[in-house]
Amino acid sequence: MEASLALDVPDEELVHRAQRGELAAFEALLNRYQDRVYSLAYRILEHPEDAEDATQQTFLSVLENLDTFRGDSSFKTWLFRIATHAAFAVLRRRRGLSTTSLEALLDGGEDEETPLPLPTFIADWRENPERLLERAETRRLIEGALQELPEKYRLVFLLRDVEGLSTRETAHLLGITEANVKVRLLRARLMLREKLTRLFGDEGRVVMARSKDEM
Amino acid sequence: MKCEELLEALNAYVDGELEALFPADFCQEFQRHLEGCQPCRVVVDTLRFTVALYRNQEPYPLPPAFQERLRQILRQRWEMRGQG
C-alpha cells in the first residue's frame, strides 16, 4: 500500500491525508523527499553527520507543523524552506553563532559592486552533461567543483539551480536582496563554468585561454 | 556591445528571460554580438551545460542506518502527537 501511495498520489493529497492522521501518507512523503532533503543539507554542511542532524530536525519540524500547512506554497517549497533553516541552524551552532541573520556567516565582504570576472578559459566540452553524469568519477569532480565555491555563492547556487527555488524565495531564506541573489547566481555559475571547463574542456577546441595574470 | 556587457545579461539569456528583463534594442544588440563572437557563444553553451549538470544531479541517498533511525524517531513522535 505504501508503494502505491509513494508513486501515484500528489504531494498535496498526501499532506491532506497525513493531516487527518494517516501515518502511511506521512511516510510516503518522507520516502519521496528524504534523499532530496539530506542532499541539500549535505551540500550546505559538507559533513554527513551534520546532514543527518539537519534532516532529522527537518522532518520533526514538518511533523510538528503539519497542521499549519495550508498550501499557500507547494509542499516542496515549504519543505525546502524548513530544511534550509534546519541546515543553517546546524551551521550556526557549529560556528557558535547565535545570530539569526545568515548574512553574518556568509563570508562578509560584498563584491556586488566589483566587475564580473571575464571567462579566462573558453573551450567546448569533450562530452555533454548526460554523458558526464553517467560516470561516478566525473560526478565526483562535478560535486567537488561545487564544494570549492565560496559559501555565499554556493548557497545561492544550491537553492536556485539545484533545488529550483525562485529568486524571491532564495532572497527571503538567506536574508539578502533579490538583486544580491541575481548577482551571486551569475558569479556562481561563471565560477563553476570556469572550473568545469578546465576539467572537461576539449584541448583541441580551445577558443581562448587566458591566465588570471592577464586579466 | 562588448563581451563584458553581454556577460551582465548572461543569466537572463540562459534562463530564457532576456526579452522579459531587457529592452528590445538591447536584446537585438545581444543577439548580434553573439552571432559574431565565437568565444561568447562557447561561454553560453558551456554555461548551459554547467547549469544542466547540477539540475540533473542525483540526490545523495540516505545512509541506511540513519534511514531506519529516522523512521523510528518519526513514528514515536507521530504517536505522541496523536496522544497530545
PDB file of C-alpha atoms in Angstrom:
ATOM      1  CA  MET A   1       0.000   0.000   0.000  1.00  0.00           C
ATOM      2  CA  GLU A   2       2.825   2.395   0.841  1.00  0.00           C
ATOM      3  CA  ALA A   3       4.453   1.791  -2.508  1.00  0.00           C
ATOM      4  CA  SER A   4       1.334   2.794  -4.419  1.00  0.00           C
ATOM      5  CA  LEU A   5       0.939   5.856  -2.197  1.00  0.00           C
ATOM      6  CA  ALA A   6       4.522   6.855  -2.834  1.00  0.00           C
ATOM      7  CA  LEU A   7       4.304   6.685  -6.596  1.00  0.00           C
ATOM      8  CA  ASP A   8       0.968   7.968  -7.732  1.00  0.00           C
ATOM      9  CA  VAL A   9      -0.527  10.351  -5.256  1.00  0.00           C
ATOM     10  CA  PRO A  10       0.217  14.095  -5.494  1.00  0.00           C
ATOM     11  CA  ASP A  11       2.044  15.714  -2.541  1.00  0.00           C
ATOM     12  CA  GLU A  12      -0.914  17.859  -1.565  1.00  0.00           C
ATOM     13  CA  GLU A  13      -3.180  14.847  -1.201  1.00  0.00           C
ATOM     14  CA  LEU A  14      -0.608  13.025   0.925  1.00  0.00           C
ATOM     15  CA  VAL A  15      -0.302  16.101   3.141  1.00  0.00           C
ATOM     16  CA  HIS A  16      -4.061  16.256   3.495  1.00  0.00           C
ATOM     17  CA  ARG A  17      -4.266  12.576   4.440  1.00  0.00           C
ATOM     18  CA  ALA A  18      -1.371  12.916   6.890  1.00  0.00           C
ATOM     19  CA  GLN A  19      -3.145  15.895   8.462  1.00  0.00           C
ATOM     20  CA  ARG A  20      -6.126  13.622   9.038  1.00  0.00           C
ATOM     21  CA  GLY A  21      -3.910  11.136  10.840  1.00  0.00           C
ATOM     22  CA  GLU A  22      -2.754   8.681   8.174  1.00  0.00           C
ATOM     23  CA  LEU A  23       0.797   7.641   9.073  1.00  0.00           C
ATOM     24  CA  ALA A  24       1.315   5.854   5.737  1.00  0.00           C
ATOM     25  CA  ALA A  25       0.707   9.146   3.914  1.00  0.00           C
ATOM     26  CA  PHE A  26       3.287  10.925   6.060  1.00  0.00           C
ATOM     27  CA  GLU A  27       5.790   8.125   5.462  1.00  0.00           C
ATOM     28  CA  ALA A  28       5.146   8.276   1.732  1.00  0.00           C
ATOM     29  CA  LEU A  29       6.137  11.967   1.843  1.00  0.00           C
ATOM     30  CA  LEU A  30       9.194  11.018   3.858  1.00  0.00           C
ATOM     31  CA  ASN A  31      10.182   8.378   1.294  1.00  0.00           C
ATOM     32  CA  ARG A  32       9.630  10.798  -1.543  1.00  0.00           C
ATOM     33  CA  TYR A  33      11.759  13.623  -0.160  1.00  0.00           C
ATOM     34  CA  GLN A  34      14.238  12.226   2.358  1.00  0.00           C
ATOM     35  CA  ASP A  35      17.084  11.956  -0.167  1.00  0.00           C
ATOM     36  CA  ARG A  36      16.482  15.461  -1.518  1.00  0.00           C
ATOM     37  CA  VAL A  37      16.446  16.952   1.972  1.00  0.00           C
ATOM     38  CA  TYR A  38      19.546  15.016   3.002  1.00  0.00           C
ATOM     39  CA  SER A  39      21.371  16.073  -0.174  1.00  0.00           C
ATOM     40  CA  LEU A  40      20.529  19.729   0.322  1.00  0.00           C
ATOM     41  CA  ALA A  41      21.736  19.548   3.930  1.00  0.00           C
ATOM     42  CA  TYR A  42      24.859  17.628   2.892  1.00  0.00           C
ATOM     43  CA  ARG A  43      25.724  20.154   0.217  1.00  0.00           C
ATOM     44  CA  ILE A  44      25.242  23.066   2.614  1.00  0.00           C
ATOM     45  CA  LEU A  45      27.052  21.497   5.559  1.00  0.00           C
ATOM     46  CA  GLU A  46      29.639  19.268   3.804  1.00  0.00           C
ATOM     47  CA  HIS A  47      29.519  16.792   6.655  1.00  0.00           C
ATOM     48  CA  PRO A  48      27.465  13.553   6.785  1.00  0.00           C
ATOM     49  CA  GLU A  49      26.561  13.655  10.485  1.00  0.00           C
ATOM     50  CA  ASP A  50      25.567  17.299  10.373  1.00  0.00           C
ATOM     51  CA  ALA A  51      23.446  16.497   7.322  1.00  0.00           C
ATOM     52  CA  GLU A  52      21.709  13.706   9.253  1.00  0.00           C
ATOM     53  CA  ASP A  53      21.106  16.074  12.144  1.00  0.00           C
ATOM     54  CA  ALA A  54      19.535  18.681   9.850  1.00  0.00           C
ATOM     55  CA  THR A  55      17.453  16.050   8.029  1.00  0.00           C
ATOM     56  CA  GLN A  56      16.065  14.717  11.303  1.00  0.00           C
ATOM     57  CA  GLN A  57      15.232  18.236  12.511  1.00  0.00           C
ATOM     58  CA  THR A  58      13.540  18.957   9.205  1.00  0.00           C
ATOM     59  CA  PHE A  59      11.129  16.044   9.341  1.00  0.00           C
ATOM     60  CA  LEU A  60      10.427  16.520  13.054  1.00  0.00           C
ATOM     61  CA  SER A  61       9.573  20.103  12.276  1.00  0.00           C
ATOM     62  CA  VAL A  62       7.391  19.043   9.324  1.00  0.00           C
ATOM     63  CA  LEU A  63       5.525  16.699  11.617  1.00  0.00           C
ATOM     64  CA  GLU A  64       5.114  19.351  14.287  1.00  0.00           C
ATOM     65  CA  ASN A  65       3.862  21.981  11.843  1.00  0.00           C
ATOM     66  CA  LEU A  66       1.881  19.738   9.543  1.00  0.00           C
ATOM     67  CA  ASP A  67      -1.441  21.137  10.683  1.00  0.00           C
ATOM     68  CA  THR A  68      -0.349  24.686   9.911  1.00  0.00           C
ATOM     69  CA  PHE A  69       0.452  23.870   6.277  1.00  0.00           C
ATOM     70  CA  ARG A  70      -2.319  25.457   4.225  1.00  0.00           C
ATOM     71  CA  GLY A  71      -0.947  25.078   0.723  1.00  0.00           C
ATOM     72  CA  ASP A  72      -0.021  28.747   0.246  1.00  0.00           C
ATOM     73  CA  SER A  73       3.149  27.459  -1.388  1.00  0.00           C
ATOM     74  CA  SER A  74       3.783  23.977  -2.741  1.00  0.00           C
ATOM     75  CA  PHE A  75       4.678  21.323  -0.192  1.00  0.00           C
ATOM     76  CA  LYS A  76       8.118  21.029  -1.779  1.00  0.00           C
ATOM     77  CA  THR A  77       8.872  24.730  -1.306  1.00  0.00           C
ATOM     78  CA  TRP A  78       7.594  24.596   2.254  1.00  0.00           C
ATOM     79  CA  LEU A  79       9.732  21.534   2.970  1.00  0.00           C
ATOM     80  CA  PHE A  80      12.889  23.023   1.452  1.00  0.00           C
ATOM     81  CA  ARG A  81      12.359  26.188   3.447  1.00  0.00           C
ATOM     82  CA  ILE A  82      12.263  24.118   6.645  1.00  0.00           C
ATOM     83  CA  ALA A  83      15.266  22.062   5.508  1.00  0.00           C
ATOM     84  CA  THR A  84      17.326  25.147   4.700  1.00  0.00           C
ATOM     85  CA  HIS A  85      16.528  26.689   8.073  1.00  0.00           C
ATOM     86  CA  ALA A  86      17.446  23.424   9.792  1.00  0.00           C
ATOM     87  CA  ALA A  87      20.776  23.254   7.949  1.00  0.00           C
ATOM     88  CA  PHE A  88      21.525  26.877   8.805  1.00  0.00           C
ATOM     89  CA  ALA A  89      20.714  26.220  12.444  1.00  0.00           C
ATOM     90  CA  VAL A  90      23.315  23.440  12.460  1.00  0.00           C
ATOM     91  CA  LEU A  91      25.784  25.752  10.727  1.00  0.00           C
ATOM     92  CA  ARG A  92      25.241  28.468  13.317  1.00  0.00           C
ATOM     93  CA  ARG A  93      25.578  26.035  16.186  1.00  0.00           C
ATOM     94  CA  ARG A  94      28.747  24.605  14.678  1.00  0.00           C
ATOM     95  CA  ARG A  95      30.237  28.074  14.463  1.00  0.00           C
ATOM     96  CA  GLY A  96      28.991  29.164  17.860  1.00  0.00           C
ATOM     97  CA  LEU A  97      26.855  31.928  16.429  1.00  0.00           C
ATOM     98  CA  SER A  98      23.553  32.965  17.886  1.00  0.00           C
ATOM     99  CA  THR A  99      22.716  35.490  15.208  1.00  0.00           C
ATOM    100  CA  THR A 100      19.526  34.993  13.273  1.00  0.00           C
ATOM    101  CA  SER A 101      20.900  36.811  10.255  1.00  0.00           C
ATOM    102  CA  LEU A 102      22.632  34.458   7.933  1.00  0.00           C
ATOM    103  CA  GLU A 103      24.449  37.256   6.254  1.00  0.00           C
ATOM    104  CA  ALA A 104      26.872  37.240   9.191  1.00  0.00           C
ATOM    105  CA  LEU A 105      28.020  33.748   8.355  1.00  0.00           C
ATOM    106  CA  LEU A 106      28.129  34.119   4.590  1.00  0.00           C
ATOM    107  CA  ASP A 107      31.766  35.307   4.378  1.00  0.00           C
ATOM    108  CA  GLY A 108      31.437  39.083   4.636  1.00  0.00           C
ATOM    109  CA  GLY A 109      32.705  41.477   2.010  1.00  0.00           C
ATOM    110  CA  GLU A 110      30.204  42.346  -0.674  1.00  0.00           C
ATOM    111  CA  ASP A 111      31.607  42.181  -4.145  1.00  0.00           C
ATOM    112  CA  GLU A 112      28.430  43.020  -5.989  1.00  0.00           C
ATOM    113  CA  GLU A 113      29.994  46.344  -6.941  1.00  0.00           C
ATOM    114  CA  THR A 114      33.151  44.893  -8.462  1.00  0.00           C
ATOM    115  CA  PRO A 115      33.152  43.953 -12.155  1.00  0.00           C
ATOM    116  CA  LEU A 116      32.239  40.412 -13.125  1.00  0.00           C
ATOM    117  CA  PRO A 117      35.221  38.155 -13.781  1.00  0.00           C
ATOM    118  CA  LEU A 118      35.707  37.631 -17.519  1.00  0.00           C
ATOM    119  CA  PRO A 119      35.855  33.976 -18.535  1.00  0.00           C
ATOM    120  CA  THR A 120      39.521  33.007 -18.847  1.00  0.00           C
ATOM    121  CA  PHE A 121      39.243  29.500 -20.252  1.00  0.00           C
ATOM    122  CA  ILE A 122      36.852  29.048 -23.119  1.00  0.00           C
ATOM    123  CA  ALA A 123      36.543  25.707 -24.876  1.00  0.00           C
ATOM    124  CA  ASP A 124      33.836  23.320 -25.980  1.00  0.00           C
ATOM    125  CA  TRP A 125      33.487  20.326 -23.712  1.00  0.00           C
ATOM    126  CA  ARG A 126      34.543  16.822 -24.711  1.00  0.00           C
ATOM    127  CA  GLU A 127      31.217  15.370 -23.560  1.00  0.00           C
ATOM    128  CA  ASN A 128      27.695  16.575 -22.927  1.00  0.00           C
ATOM    129  CA  PRO A 129      26.173  16.735 -19.413  1.00  0.00           C
ATOM    130  CA  GLU A 130      24.243  13.462 -19.808  1.00  0.00           C
ATOM    131  CA  ARG A 131      27.429  11.546 -20.563  1.00  0.00           C
ATOM    132  CA  LEU A 132      29.366  13.227 -17.758  1.00  0.00           C
ATOM    133  CA  LEU A 133      26.705  12.268 -15.223  1.00  0.00           C
ATOM    134  CA  GLU A 134      26.893   8.615 -16.231  1.00  0.00           C
ATOM    135  CA  ARG A 135      30.251   8.011 -14.524  1.00  0.00           C
ATOM    136  CA  ALA A 136      30.957   8.100 -10.785  1.00  0.00           C
ATOM    137  CA  GLU A 137      34.400   9.634 -11.270  1.00  0.00           C
ATOM    138  CA  THR A 138      33.090  12.637 -13.233  1.00  0.00           C
ATOM    139  CA  ARG A 139      30.152  13.011 -10.831  1.00  0.00           C
ATOM    140  CA  ARG A 140      32.713  13.352  -8.034  1.00  0.00           C
ATOM    141  CA  LEU A 141      34.568  16.075  -9.937  1.00  0.00           C
ATOM    142  CA  ILE A 142      31.303  17.931 -10.526  1.00  0.00           C
ATOM    143  CA  GLU A 143      30.381  17.712  -6.845  1.00  0.00           C
ATOM    144  CA  GLY A 144      33.902  18.770  -5.869  1.00  0.00           C
ATOM    145  CA  ALA A 145      33.711  21.900  -8.034  1.00  0.00           C
ATOM    146  CA  LEU A 146      30.541  22.938  -6.206  1.00  0.00           C
ATOM    147  CA  GLN A 147      32.149  22.355  -2.808  1.00  0.00           C
ATOM    148  CA  GLU A 148      35.054  24.620  -3.793  1.00  0.00           C
ATOM    149  CA  LEU A 149      32.785  27.621  -4.340  1.00  0.00           C
ATOM    150  CA  PRO A 150      32.840  30.244  -1.583  1.00  0.00           C
ATOM    151  CA  GLU A 151      29.881  29.655   0.718  1.00  0.00           C
ATOM    152  CA  LYS A 152      27.830  32.698  -0.186  1.00  0.00           C
ATOM    153  CA  TYR A 153      27.868  31.707  -3.859  1.00  0.00           C
ATOM    154  CA  ARG A 154      27.389  28.013  -3.160  1.00  0.00           C
ATOM    155  CA  LEU A 155      24.256  28.615  -1.097  1.00  0.00           C
ATOM    156  CA  VAL A 156      22.608  30.769  -3.738  1.00  0.00           C
ATOM    157  CA  PHE A 157      23.515  28.283  -6.465  1.00  0.00           C
ATOM    158  CA  LEU A 158      22.210  25.355  -4.408  1.00  0.00           C
ATOM    159  CA  LEU A 159      18.873  26.963  -3.687  1.00  0.00           C
ATOM    160  CA  ARG A 160      18.310  28.427  -7.151  1.00  0.00           C
ATOM    161  CA  ASP A 161      19.837  25.930  -9.578  1.00  0.00           C
ATOM    162  CA  VAL A 162      19.982  22.651  -7.681  1.00  0.00           C
ATOM    163  CA  GLU A 163      16.726  22.914  -5.721  1.00  0.00           C
ATOM    164  CA  GLY A 164      14.861  25.190  -8.113  1.00  0.00           C
ATOM    165  CA  LEU A 165      13.663  27.827  -5.638  1.00  0.00           C
ATOM    166  CA  SER A 166      12.700  31.239  -7.021  1.00  0.00           C
ATOM    167  CA  THR A 167      14.863  34.351  -6.695  1.00  0.00           C
ATOM    168  CA  ARG A 168      12.406  35.764  -4.178  1.00  0.00           C
ATOM    169  CA  GLU A 169      12.330  32.611  -2.020  1.00  0.00           C
ATOM    170  CA  THR A 170      16.123  32.412  -2.060  1.00  0.00           C
ATOM    171  CA  ALA A 171      16.446  36.074  -1.059  1.00  0.00           C
ATOM    172  CA  HIS A 172      13.963  35.552   1.752  1.00  0.00           C
ATOM    173  CA  LEU A 173      15.712  32.451   3.070  1.00  0.00           C
ATOM    174  CA  LEU A 174      19.181  33.994   3.038  1.00  0.00           C
ATOM    175  CA  GLY A 175      18.107  37.417   4.266  1.00  0.00           C
ATOM    176  CA  ILE A 176      19.624  39.202   1.265  1.00  0.00           C
ATOM    177  CA  THR A 177      18.079  41.262  -1.554  1.00  0.00           C
ATOM    178  CA  GLU A 178      16.823  39.771  -4.807  1.00  0.00           C
ATOM    179  CA  ALA A 179      19.470  41.835  -6.617  1.00  0.00           C
ATOM    180  CA  ASN A 180      22.136  40.121  -4.468  1.00  0.00           C
ATOM    181  CA  VAL A 181      20.711  36.729  -5.342  1.00  0.00           C
ATOM    182  CA  LYS A 182      20.892  37.502  -9.055  1.00  0.00           C
ATOM    183  CA  VAL A 183      24.475  38.741  -8.969  1.00  0.00           C
ATOM    184  CA  ARG A 184      25.630  35.871  -6.791  1.00  0.00           C
ATOM    185  CA  LEU A 185      23.947  33.320  -9.011  1.00  0.00           C
ATOM    186  CA  LEU A 186      25.692  34.754 -12.065  1.00  0.00           C
ATOM    187  CA  ARG A 187      29.060  34.725 -10.302  1.00  0.00           C
ATOM    188  CA  ALA A 188      28.483  31.202  -9.033  1.00  0.00           C
ATOM    189  CA  ARG A 189      27.611  29.928 -12.496  1.00  0.00           C
ATOM    190  CA  LEU A 190      30.597  31.688 -14.071  1.00  0.00           C
ATOM    191  CA  MET A 191      32.982  30.275 -11.454  1.00  0.00           C
ATOM    192  CA  LEU A 192      31.623  26.772 -11.925  1.00  0.00           C
ATOM    193  CA  ARG A 193      31.746  27.070 -15.714  1.00  0.00           C
ATOM    194  CA  GLU A 194      35.390  28.063 -15.453  1.00  0.00           C
ATOM    195  CA  LYS A 195      36.294  25.159 -13.136  1.00  0.00           C
ATOM    196  CA  LEU A 196      34.354  22.620 -15.177  1.00  0.00           C
ATOM    197  CA  THR A 197      35.766  23.807 -18.493  1.00  0.00           C
ATOM    198  CA  ARG A 198      39.264  23.285 -17.099  1.00  0.00           C
ATOM    199  CA  LEU A 199      38.198  19.736 -16.217  1.00  0.00           C
ATOM    200  CA  PHE A 200      36.076  18.815 -19.218  1.00  0.00           C
ATOM    201  CA  GLY A 201      37.195  21.232 -21.952  1.00  0.00           C
ATOM    202  CA  ASP A 202      38.363  19.752 -25.234  1.00  0.00           C
ATOM    203  CA  GLU A 203      42.077  20.546 -25.692  1.00  0.00           C
ATOM    204  CA  GLY A 204      41.561  20.560 -29.416  1.00  0.00           C
ATOM    205  CA  ARG A 205      38.743  23.084 -29.274  1.00  0.00           C
ATOM    206  CA  VAL A 206      40.112  25.833 -27.035  1.00  0.00           C
ATOM    207  CA  VAL A 207      38.783  29.194 -28.183  1.00  0.00           C
ATOM    208  CA  MET A 208      40.581  31.253 -25.570  1.00  0.00           C
ATOM    209  CA  ALA A 209      42.876  30.534 -22.651  1.00  0.00           C
ATOM    210  CA  ARG A 210      43.994  33.495 -20.542  1.00  0.00           C
ATOM    211  CA  SER A 211      45.963  33.195 -17.370  1.00  0.00           C
ATOM    212  CA  LYS A 212      44.498  35.098 -14.430  1.00  0.00           C
ATOM    213  CA  ASP A 213      47.507  37.495 -14.553  1.00  0.00           C
ATOM    214  CA  GLU A 214      46.469  38.789 -17.948  1.00  0.00           C
ATOM    215  CA  MET A 215      43.101  39.928 -16.644  1.00  0.00           C
TER     216      MET A 215
ATOM    217  CA  MET B   1      28.263  45.644 -27.413  1.00  0.00           C
ATOM    218  CA  LYS B   2      31.387  44.314 -25.696  1.00  0.00           C
ATOM    219  CA  CYS B   3      31.813  40.818 -24.267  1.00  0.00           C
ATOM    220  CA  GLU B   4      31.702  42.309 -20.725  1.00  0.00           C
ATOM    221  CA  GLU B   5      28.258  43.784 -21.372  1.00  0.00           C
ATOM    222  CA  LEU B   6      26.976  40.502 -22.715  1.00  0.00           C
ATOM    223  CA  LEU B   7      28.136  38.858 -19.508  1.00  0.00           C
ATOM    224  CA  GLU B   8      25.791  41.024 -17.425  1.00  0.00           C
ATOM    225  CA  ALA B   9      22.761  39.625 -19.206  1.00  0.00           C
ATOM    226  CA  LEU B  10      24.039  36.068 -19.497  1.00  0.00           C
ATOM    227  CA  ASN B  11      21.764  34.504 -16.864  1.00  0.00           C
ATOM    228  CA  ALA B  12      18.700  36.214 -18.287  1.00  0.00           C
ATOM    229  CA  TYR B  13      19.586  34.798 -21.705  1.00  0.00           C
ATOM    230  CA  VAL B  14      20.371  31.275 -20.492  1.00  0.00           C
ATOM    231  CA  ASP B  15      17.169  31.239 -18.404  1.00  0.00           C
ATOM    232  CA  GLY B  16      15.075  32.415 -21.369  1.00  0.00           C
ATOM    233  CA  GLU B  17      14.237  35.735 -19.687  1.00  0.00           C
ATOM    234  CA  LEU B  18      16.208  38.172 -21.848  1.00  0.00           C
ATOM    235  CA  GLU B  19      13.169  39.671 -23.611  1.00  0.00           C
ATOM    236  CA  ALA B  20      11.246  39.937 -20.357  1.00  0.00           C
ATOM    237  CA  LEU B  21      14.027  41.741 -18.494  1.00  0.00           C
ATOM    238  CA  PHE B  22      15.782  43.908 -21.081  1.00  0.00           C
ATOM    239  CA  PRO B  23      14.615  46.478 -23.679  1.00  0.00           C
ATOM    240  CA  ALA B  24      14.160  45.297 -27.261  1.00  0.00           C
ATOM    241  CA  ASP B  25      17.160  47.222 -28.658  1.00  0.00           C
ATOM    242  CA  PHE B  26      19.432  45.670 -26.016  1.00  0.00           C
ATOM    243  CA  CYS B  27      18.177  42.185 -26.941  1.00  0.00           C
ATOM    244  CA  GLN B  28      18.908  42.836 -30.617  1.00  0.00           C
ATOM    245  CA  GLU B  29      22.423  44.002 -29.812  1.00  0.00           C
ATOM    246  CA  PHE B  30      22.905  40.955 -27.611  1.00  0.00           C
ATOM    247  CA  GLN B  31      21.874  38.631 -30.444  1.00  0.00           C
ATOM    248  CA  ARG B  32      24.053  40.470 -32.953  1.00  0.00           C
ATOM    249  CA  HIS B  33      27.099  40.255 -30.677  1.00  0.00           C
ATOM    250  CA  LEU B  34      26.510  36.560 -30.054  1.00  0.00           C
ATOM    251  CA  GLU B  35      26.279  35.782 -33.770  1.00  0.00           C
ATOM    252  CA  GLY B  36      29.635  37.475 -34.386  1.00  0.00           C
ATOM    253  CA  CYS B  37      31.568  36.328 -31.289  1.00  0.00           C
ATOM    254  CA  GLN B  38      32.601  32.705 -31.061  1.00  0.00           C
ATOM    255  CA  PRO B  39      34.077  32.918 -27.523  1.00  0.00           C
ATOM    256  CA  CYS B  40      30.783  34.304 -26.190  1.00  0.00           C
ATOM    257  CA  ARG B  41      28.847  31.551 -27.973  1.00  0.00           C
ATOM    258  CA  VAL B  42      31.024  28.903 -26.346  1.00  0.00           C
ATOM    259  CA  VAL B  43      30.627  30.587 -22.951  1.00  0.00           C
ATOM    260  CA  VAL B  44      26.827  30.491 -23.397  1.00  0.00           C
ATOM    261  CA  ASP B  45      26.903  26.805 -24.398  1.00  0.00           C
ATOM    262  CA  THR B  46      29.199  25.743 -21.554  1.00  0.00           C
ATOM    263  CA  LEU B  47      27.262  27.819 -19.017  1.00  0.00           C
ATOM    264  CA  ARG B  48      24.113  25.974 -20.114  1.00  0.00           C
ATOM    265  CA  PHE B  49      25.951  22.678 -19.678  1.00  0.00           C
ATOM    266  CA  THR B  50      27.099  23.776 -16.230  1.00  0.00           C
ATOM    267  CA  VAL B  51      23.564  24.508 -15.037  1.00  0.00           C
ATOM    268  CA  ALA B  52      22.229  21.308 -16.617  1.00  0.00           C
ATOM    269  CA  LEU B  53      24.840  19.206 -14.803  1.00  0.00           C
ATOM    270  CA  TYR B  54      23.692  20.316 -11.388  1.00  0.00           C
ATOM    271  CA  ARG B  55      19.990  20.368 -12.181  1.00  0.00           C
ATOM    272  CA  ASN B  56      20.243  16.719 -13.165  1.00  0.00           C
ATOM    273  CA  GLN B  57      22.457  15.508 -10.320  1.00  0.00           C
ATOM    274  CA  GLU B  58      21.053  12.527  -8.473  1.00  0.00           C
ATOM    275  CA  PRO B  59      20.495  13.246  -4.786  1.00  0.00           C
ATOM    276  CA  TYR B  60      22.687  11.525  -2.215  1.00  0.00           C
ATOM    277  CA  PRO B  61      20.874   8.505  -0.806  1.00  0.00           C
ATOM    278  CA  LEU B  62      20.224   8.495   2.933  1.00  0.00           C
ATOM    279  CA  PRO B  63      22.644   6.197   4.780  1.00  0.00           C
ATOM    280  CA  PRO B  64      20.556   3.054   5.534  1.00  0.00           C
ATOM    281  CA  ALA B  65      21.254   3.030   9.289  1.00  0.00           C
ATOM    282  CA  PHE B  66      20.168   6.638   9.568  1.00  0.00           C
ATOM    283  CA  GLN B  67      17.086   5.994   7.438  1.00  0.00           C
ATOM    284  CA  GLU B  68      15.956   3.330   9.875  1.00  0.00           C
ATOM    285  CA  ARG B  69      16.665   5.507  12.904  1.00  0.00           C
ATOM    286  CA  LEU B  70      14.827   8.453  11.367  1.00  0.00           C
ATOM    287  CA  ARG B  71      11.777   6.352  10.654  1.00  0.00           C
ATOM    288  CA  GLN B  72      11.704   5.095  14.270  1.00  0.00           C
ATOM    289  CA  ILE B  73      12.033   8.571  15.719  1.00  0.00           C
ATOM    290  CA  LEU B  74       9.276   9.918  13.495  1.00  0.00           C
ATOM    291  CA  ARG B  75       6.933   7.037  14.337  1.00  0.00           C
ATOM    292  CA  GLN B  76       7.447   7.659  18.046  1.00  0.00           C
ATOM    293  CA  ARG B  77       6.798  11.356  17.569  1.00  0.00           C
ATOM    294  CA  TRP B  78       3.759  10.593  15.424  1.00  0.00           C
ATOM    295  CA  GLU B  79       2.241   8.547  18.220  1.00  0.00           C
ATOM    296  CA  MET B  80       2.991  11.158  20.873  1.00  0.00           C
ATOM    297  CA  ARG B  81       1.358  13.722  18.645  1.00  0.00           C
ATOM    298  CA  GLY B  82      -1.760  11.570  18.376  1.00  0.00           C
ATOM    299  CA  GLN B  83      -1.998  11.433  22.158  1.00  0.00           C
ATOM    300  CA  GLY B  84      -1.338  15.137  22.648  1.00  0.00           C
TER     301      GLY B  84
END
